[in-house]
Amino acid sequence: MLRVDLTTQDVSEDAIEKEIIAQFLGGRGLGAKILYEELTPGTNPLGPQNKLLFLTSPLLGTEAPSCVKYCVVTKSPLSGTILMSLAGGFFGCELRRAGYDVLIIEGKSERPVYLLLDKGEVQIGKAEYLWGMPTDETQHYLKERLGEGVRIACVGPTAERLVPFTSIISDKRAVGRGGAGAVMASKNLKAIVVRGKKEVGVADSKGLHKTVSAIRKKYRESDRIKRFGKYCTPRVLDFVNERGIFPTRNYQSGVFEGANRINAEAHQKLVVRKLTCYKCPVVCSNLAVVREGPYRGAVTEGPEYQTLWSFGGQCGNDCLEAIIAADEICDKFGVDTISAGNIIGFAMECYERGIITRGDTGGIDLRFGNHQAMIQMLRNIAVGEGLGEVLAKGVRRAAEIIGKDAERYAMQVKGLEMAGYDPRGAKGMGISFATSPRGGCHERGLVTRETFGSLPPIDRFSLEGKGKVVMEVQDEMTVLDSLGICVFPLHNGGMDIFDVADLFSSATGIKLDSDQVMKAGERIWNVERMFNLREGFGRKDDTLPERFLKEPMPEGPSKGHVVELNQLLADYYSERGWDKEGKPVPGKLEELGLQGLFGRSFAYSKNLVRQGGRK
Amino acid sequence: MLRVDLTTQDVSEDAIEKEIIAQFLGGRGLGAKILYEELTPGTNPLGPQNKLLFLTSPLLGTEAPSCVKYCVVTKSPLSGTILMSLAGGFFGCELRRAGYDVLIIEGKSERPVYLLLDKGEVQIGKAEYLWGMPTDETQHYLKERLGEGVRIACVGPTAERLVPFTSIISDKRAVGRGGAGAVMASKNLKAIVVRGKKEVGVADSKGLHKTVSAIRKKYRESDRIKRFGKYCTPRVLDFVNERGIFPTRNYQSGVFEGANRINAEAHQKLVVRKLTCYKCPVVCSNLAVVREGPYRGAVTEGPEYQTLWSFGGQCGNDCLEAIIAADEICDKFGVDTISAGNIIGFAMECYERGIITRGDTGGIDLRFGNHQAMIQMLRNIAVGEGLGEVLAKGVRRAAEIIGKDAERYAMQVKGLEMAGYDPRGAKGMGISFATSPRGGCHERGLVTRETFGSLPPIDRFSLEGKGKVVMEVQDEMTVLDSLGICVFPLHNGGMDIFDVADLFSSATGIKLDSDQVMKAGERIWNVERMFNLREGFGRKDDTLPERFLKEPMPEGPSKGHVVELNQLLADYYSERGWDKEGKPVPGKLEELGLQGLFGRSFAYSKNLVRQGGRK
């Protein structure tokens, strides 16, 4: 564990005890624990008191396949909740191979800096010259100066403006949701550069190898994994649209008539090469290039399903090339594609309803489907011009500023713009969106059995038993996130929770079975909940935009449905062992070993760490 | 010398005899000789019969400072003349360190490929996946695949459309003028990748070191060199404007009222770091970043003076940030900034005169000074949308297509768009523009004594003796180009022609004094002339746009002047030893050892080369 105070430029190292790993597994879990302990309630997310944690896991950099994700934990400037956001690629494994499981950034540098972790050395370097640069140029000029063979996580120019839905980018991979980019920029930290050449040790390499071989065999034999490897996330677009839950024109409908022009099949025509994360055999990433028309020359690694949705259905746009151009702009400027597309769709609905006018947009004809207008508004958000400056505050705040009923059309939960599933046709997803610790997030409990028809099937409209299903999914995802394991192999039958428990046990030497691992997931989920409760969030905030509660879906296979949120939440709280206000009952905390959680220092004592030397 | 036939994929090596080096020095000289010999008159520049030569010099990769430029020689698709264009940076030295002085690309690959020269190995690799990518992404993904530590010269998406003013880009350095990018793309060659790790040998390393030490001392002691190192080419903008020869609004004036908002001083405010070419102590390159406003996030290495002019004065634009954004687009898409800005200024004049309308521009209000319109039109040229498709043919052809008197406003010579000096206030420059082998180029004979007031001063309005001055400048530049020596140290008193002769002699072991070196420059100039004469160019083509001949400069310090071209040319031809049609008289060819030039094989015999092995 490395701690860097940017105010004082102090650098120290600590060790993490095995007991903590047994309880919190890794990245997301450790992050929740540390942030809960170290952050004073009410801390300004963009102030120097907020902390920015980069975390890996015991599996990163080992031979375990698809274990590549690092996570960033901080307090979100968009929602004010705890924020955990992940990215794949290479940075996480490089960070771990540089010798660190946890990197805590504190304070605020007086002037722009970058942090260099290079063969055991920690340096804070001047980054004035990088300030203002897009993420690709930032990485280019850092490599040009520091030599090649490094991995870099950095922020773009939009984060420097403290826009609360900005990301941290490494290569073209985003720690996207919730504004970790703005937190990093608020500390005047432009980039973290890592050169990791250390071997990553494991407790039982023979045991790990055995599990890995079994997983690799499943990968090889699975048609679903192969299909996923080819198409990646865009493959679900048709499923979602066919179920009538593909949010269209700011969630006014769940069916997009232009879906077949932006689906996986259409996307494949622009894919030129496969790319992969660190040593992952699935090789799912798609490099796409636009070779014709006004967006000629746009290049992206993606877009993923959520981006196809946010700049596609959400904006009523069926021009795939424009989506790729938007994705590229988001990567370069360091902007979350989900939030940005959601917000532009919101502005389009406001425009069509006369809430904002052509005068407000600076002459941009911001109707649904006008992809030139979409791109122009995205650029304006990215650089802070005109209405873009207002929209850059996030959809909740922008709607408040715009006024005139606009808040009705702000599709967000706890300030985080919602993602691309309409919960009216997937009731479990309604619970997930309402209860995700970071706000309107799809990932924290993606009920694939409702949304994509994964096995065993469940009735997506039914309310019955959804609390339990959502809790299981949430806890399982929490385990994966804490271990940096990509969710897709699990969604596609390449790995299961038993494999995960085996991987963890071999890597750490801490024997946990699948139940114990799932219990750790529940523990972490509850710590995040407690963080949010302490910040003042509660039952009142576990809600959804009015549209889902009161406006029945107007058309398509989910026609007529709303989300019966009260009933769903009551069931969910009860499964969780939470009271009617959404607070864990004392018995639940005890069961999870979190009984000290209401006190100040829960289960964390100084003797677990040793002071490391200054560098 | 490496020869690659992309049609057959044959690769062969040849040696170059010392005698040839003594006559033709290096890059530009060898290129002229080889192209003259090997190209059938009337060859289609974009057909497989055209050849594309990359050439270095005996000084590249040695310790000689500022000797960094590689050149590309081919037949220009824009002018139909011989084309020689250079770039600094690192590619040239890397190519030489890979073991090659000359690389000849012939034929046309069936599918997109890249060429890899790596430690003596030559490979032709598939580049389908790179097709359509901008130059930065092309370099990024090639490094990602081939490993880092390589240098790459590549073309962008605009060259793939065979736009005749597209460049070849390495890092962000352009082989800019005359359309070498289109020739490269016409061969389906996306990139050349070089990994050069060989030591570059010299004949007399002690002698070389002595000359180098003397030059470095001059560099250190020269205030002009230091000033140049800081400001680079933007420094001349004020000089040029103060002399009333800064072409403004498509050469309608020579004085730009917004000059102080785009001059070196303004530029310096956006410069964040210095950059250099391969081991050059001058370190003149400026990395500039836009940090505010609508062009936030734009990054460029520059802009150089010519770009400040082409997207500044030429377009009546005083928004420096827009110029940087334009420069960035040109680098990414691989478009020559001089031609592109010249053409947009032309279109703006046509628009203001009603020759083209808002209907023609697709709604873009293309008046002078509208920088948003300028950027939009540049994008349209780069991707080939609307009027951009017409303008992408170059100003001469675009004016023919537009008709309605537009040709009067096409500021070009031999099809090459003119650069940023108005010859009405610098008469010698008038000769240079009219007689440059590649068309309306400023570099082939930049009369700095007229334009920037270099010493010893000459009367810029006088006609007297200008033929001689221009000839000397042209020959001297030809020497520098042939040796890959940057012109700026010579312009700024850091090096002189005696140093150049010494550098050449030590490096090659061929003793030439400064007169002999200058004679080689004259020899090369005459070979280029003979190439163009053979293609049908002659006295009739050595001309200038009517504006300079008939419209007196309307205002400023050069007010009232035109270019008295007939008188100037007669003087120049006479100095050159050319007849009234601009043909070298036989005595001149004999003097230069080019008496066989009218035959087919001049001074080139098979026994000078040995066949190399296939790889």
CSV table of N, CA and C in Angstrom, one decimal, chain B residues 148-218:
chain,number,residue,atom,x,y,z
B,148,GLU,N,7.7,-0.8,-29.2
B,148,GLU,CA,8.0,0.6,-29.2
B,148,GLU,C,9.5,0.8,-29.7
B,149,GLY,N,9.9,2.0,-29.7
B,149,GLY,CA,11.3,2.3,-30.2
B,149,GLY,C,11.4,2.2,-31.7
B,150,VAL,N,10.3,2.5,-32.4
B,150,VAL,CA,10.4,2.6,-33.8
B,150,VAL,C,10.0,4.0,-34.2
B,151,ARG,N,10.4,4.3,-35.5
B,151,ARG,CA,9.9,5.6,-36.0
B,151,ARG,C,9.1,5.2,-37.3
B,152,ILE,N,8.0,6.0,-37.5
B,152,ILE,CA,7.1,5.6,-38.5
B,152,ILE,C,6.8,6.9,-39.4
B,153,ALA,N,6.7,6.7,-40.7
B,153,ALA,CA,6.2,7.7,-41.6
B,153,ALA,C,5.0,7.1,-42.2
B,154,CYS,N,3.9,7.9,-42.2
B,154,CYS,CA,2.6,7.3,-42.7
B,154,CYS,C,1.8,8.3,-43.3
B,155,VAL,N,0.7,7.9,-43.9
B,155,VAL,CA,-0.3,8.8,-44.5
B,155,VAL,C,-1.6,8.7,-43.7
B,156,GLY,N,-2.4,9.8,-43.8
B,156,GLY,CA,-3.7,9.9,-43.1
B,156,GLY,C,-4.8,9.6,-44.1
B,157,PRO,N,-6.0,9.7,-43.6
B,157,PRO,CA,-7.2,9.3,-44.3
B,157,PRO,C,-7.4,10.2,-45.6
B,158,THR,N,-6.9,11.4,-45.5
B,158,THR,CA,-7.2,12.3,-46.7
B,158,THR,C,-6.3,11.9,-47.9
B,159,ALA,N,-5.1,11.4,-47.6
B,159,ALA,CA,-4.2,10.9,-48.6
B,159,ALA,C,-4.9,9.7,-49.3
B,160,GLU,N,-5.5,8.9,-48.5
B,160,GLU,CA,-6.2,7.7,-49.0
B,160,GLU,C,-7.2,8.0,-50.1
B,161,ARG,N,-7.8,9.2,-50.0
B,161,ARG,CA,-8.7,9.7,-51.0
B,161,ARG,C,-8.0,10.3,-52.2
B,162,LEU,N,-6.6,10.2,-52.1
B,162,LEU,CA,-5.8,10.7,-53.2
B,162,LEU,C,-5.9,12.3,-53.4
B,163,VAL,N,-6.2,12.9,-52.3
B,163,VAL,CA,-6.2,14.4,-52.4
B,163,VAL,C,-4.7,14.9,-52.6
B,164,PRO,N,-4.5,15.7,-53.7
B,164,PRO,CA,-3.2,15.9,-54.2
B,164,PRO,C,-2.3,16.9,-53.3
B,165,PHE,N,-2.8,17.4,-52.2
B,165,PHE,CA,-1.9,18.2,-51.3
B,165,PHE,C,-1.9,17.5,-49.9
B,166,THR,N,-1.7,16.2,-49.9
B,166,THR,CA,-1.6,15.5,-48.7
B,166,THR,C,-0.2,15.1,-48.4
B,167,SER,N,0.1,15.0,-47.1
B,167,SER,CA,1.5,14.9,-46.6
B,167,SER,C,1.8,13.5,-46.1
B,168,ILE,N,3.0,13.3,-45.8
B,168,ILE,CA,3.5,12.1,-45.1
B,168,ILE,C,3.9,12.5,-43.8
B,169,ILE,N,3.5,11.9,-42.7
B,169,ILE,CA,3.7,12.4,-41.4
B,169,ILE,C,4.5,11.4,-40.6
B,170,SER,N,5.5,11.9,-39.8
B,170,SER,CA,6.2,11.1,-38.9
B,170,SER,C,6.2,11.8,-37.5
B,171,ASP,N,5.8,11.1,-36.4
B,171,ASP,CA,5.5,11.9,-35.2
B,171,ASP,C,4.5,12.9,-35.7
B,172,LYS,N,4.8,14.2,-35.5
B,172,LYS,CA,3.9,15.2,-36.1
B,172,LYS,C,4.6,16.1,-37.2
B,173,ARG,N,5.7,15.5,-37.7
B,173,ARG,CA,6.4,16.2,-38.7
B,173,ARG,C,5.9,15.9,-40.1
B,174,ALA,N,5.7,16.9,-40.9
B,174,ALA,CA,5.1,16.6,-42.2
B,174,ALA,C,6.1,16.8,-43.4
B,175,VAL,N,6.1,15.8,-44.3
B,175,VAL,CA,6.6,16.0,-45.6
B,175,VAL,C,5.4,16.6,-46.3
B,176,GLY,N,5.3,17.9,-46.3
B,176,GLY,CA,4.1,18.6,-46.5
B,176,GLY,C,3.7,18.9,-47.9
B,177,ARG,N,4.5,19.6,-48.7
B,177,ARG,CA,4.1,20.2,-49.9
B,177,ARG,C,4.0,19.2,-51.1
B,178,GLY,N,3.1,19.4,-51.9
B,178,GLY,CA,3.1,18.8,-53.2
B,178,GLY,C,2.4,17.4,-53.4
B,179,GLY,N,2.0,16.9,-52.3
B,179,GLY,CA,1.2,15.7,-52.4
B,179,GLY,C,1.9,14.3,-52.4
B,180,ALA,N,3.1,14.3,-51.7
B,180,ALA,CA,3.7,13.0,-51.6
B,180,ALA,C,2.8,11.9,-50.8
B,181,GLY,N,2.0,12.4,-49.9
B,181,GLY,CA,1.1,11.5,-49.2
B,181,GLY,C,0.1,10.8,-50.2
B,182,ALA,N,-0.4,11.5,-51.2
B,182,ALA,CA,-1.3,10.9,-52.1
B,182,ALA,C,-0.6,9.8,-53.0
B,183,VAL,N,0.7,10.1,-53.3
B,183,VAL,CA,1.5,9.1,-54.1
B,183,VAL,C,1.7,7.9,-53.2
B,184,MET,N,2.0,8.1,-52.0
B,184,MET,CA,2.2,6.9,-51.1
B,184,MET,C,0.9,6.1,-51.0
B,185,ALA,N,-0.2,6.8,-50.7
B,185,ALA,CA,-1.5,6.1,-50.6
B,185,ALA,C,-1.9,5.5,-51.9
B,186,SER,N,-1.5,6.0,-53.0
B,186,SER,CA,-1.9,5.4,-54.3
B,186,SER,C,-1.2,4.1,-54.5
B,187,LYS,N,-0.1,3.9,-53.8
B,187,LYS,CA,0.6,2.6,-53.8
B,187,LYS,C,0.0,1.6,-52.8
B,188,ASN,N,-1.0,2.0,-52.1
B,188,ASN,CA,-1.6,1.2,-51.0
B,188,ASN,C,-0.5,1.0,-49.9
B,189,LEU,N,0.4,2.0,-49.7
B,189,LEU,CA,1.4,1.9,-48.7
B,189,LEU,C,1.0,2.9,-47.6
B,190,LYS,N,0.5,2.3,-46.4
B,190,LYS,CA,0.0,3.2,-45.4
B,190,LYS,C,1.2,3.7,-44.5
B,191,ALA,N,2.2,3.0,-44.3
B,191,ALA,CA,3.3,3.4,-43.4
B,191,ALA,C,4.6,2.7,-43.7
B,192,ILE,N,5.7,3.4,-43.3
B,192,ILE,CA,7.0,2.8,-43.3
B,192,ILE,C,7.5,2.9,-41.9
B,193,VAL,N,7.9,1.7,-41.4
B,193,VAL,CA,8.3,1.6,-40.0
B,193,VAL,C,9.8,1.3,-40.0
B,194,VAL,N,10.5,2.0,-39.2
B,194,VAL,CA,12.0,1.8,-39.2
B,194,VAL,C,12.5,1.7,-37.8
B,195,ARG,N,13.3,0.7,-37.6
B,195,ARG,CA,14.0,0.5,-36.3
B,195,ARG,C,15.5,0.5,-36.7
B,196,GLY,N,16.2,1.6,-36.4
B,196,GLY,CA,17.5,1.8,-36.9
B,196,GLY,C,18.5,1.8,-35.7
B,197,LYS,N,19.2,0.7,-35.6
B,197,LYS,CA,20.1,0.7,-34.4
B,197,LYS,C,21.6,0.6,-34.8
B,198,LYS,N,21.8,0.8,-36.1
B,198,LYS,CA,23.2,0.7,-36.6
B,198,LYS,C,24.0,2.0,-36.3
B,199,GLU,N,25.3,1.8,-36.0
B,199,GLU,CA,26.2,3.0,-36.0
B,199,GLU,C,26.3,3.5,-37.4
B,200,VAL,N,26.3,4.8,-37.5
B,200,VAL,CA,26.6,5.4,-38.8
B,200,VAL,C,28.1,5.8,-38.9
B,201,GLY,N,28.7,5.2,-39.8
B,201,GLY,CA,30.2,5.5,-40.0
B,201,GLY,C,30.4,6.8,-40.8
B,202,VAL,N,31.6,7.4,-40.5
B,202,VAL,CA,32.0,8.5,-41.3
B,202,VAL,C,33.5,8.3,-41.8
B,203,ALA,N,33.9,9.0,-42.8
B,203,ALA,CA,35.2,8.7,-43.4
B,203,ALA,C,36.3,9.3,-42.4
B,204,ASP,N,36.1,10.4,-41.9
B,204,ASP,CA,37.1,11.1,-41.1
B,204,ASP,C,36.4,11.7,-39.8
B,205,SER,N,36.4,10.8,-38.8
B,205,SER,CA,35.6,11.2,-37.6
B,205,SER,C,36.3,12.3,-36.9
B,206,LYS,N,37.6,12.4,-36.9
B,206,LYS,CA,38.3,13.4,-36.2
B,206,LYS,C,38.0,14.8,-36.9
B,207,GLY,N,38.1,14.8,-38.2
B,207,GLY,CA,37.9,16.0,-39.0
B,207,GLY,C,36.4,16.5,-38.8
B,208,LEU,N,35.5,15.5,-38.8
B,208,LEU,CA,34.1,15.8,-38.6
B,208,LEU,C,33.9,16.5,-37.2
B,209,HIS,N,34.5,15.8,-36.2
B,209,HIS,CA,34.4,16.3,-34.9
B,209,HIS,C,34.9,17.7,-34.7
B,210,LYS,N,36.0,18.0,-35.4
B,210,LYS,CA,36.5,19.4,-35.3
B,210,LYS,C,35.5,20.4,-35.9
B,211,THR,N,35.0,20.1,-37.0
B,211,THR,CA,34.0,21.0,-37.6
B,211,THR,C,32.8,21.2,-36.8
B,212,VAL,N,32.3,20.0,-36.2
B,212,VAL,CA,31.1,20.1,-35.4
B,212,VAL,C,31.4,20.9,-34.1
B,213,SER,N,32.6,20.8,-33.6
B,213,SER,CA,32.9,21.6,-32.4
B,213,SER,C,32.8,23.1,-32.7
B,214,ALA,N,33.4,23.5,-33.9
B,214,ALA,CA,33.3,24.9,-34.3
B,214,ALA,C,31.9,25.4,-34.5
B,215,ILE,N,31.1,24.5,-35.1
B,215,ILE,CA,29.7,24.9,-35.3
B,215,ILE,C,29.0,25.1,-34.0
B,216,ARG,N,29.2,24.1,-33.1
B,216,ARG,CA,28.5,24.1,-31.8
B,216,ARG,C,28.9,25.4,-31.0
B,217,LYS,N,30.2,25.8,-31.2
B,217,LYS,CA,30.6,27.0,-30.5
B,217,LYS,C,29.9,28.2,-31.1
B,218,LYS,N,29.7,28.3,-32.4
B,218,LYS,CA,29.0,29.4,-33.0
B,218,LYS,C,27.5,29.4,-32.5
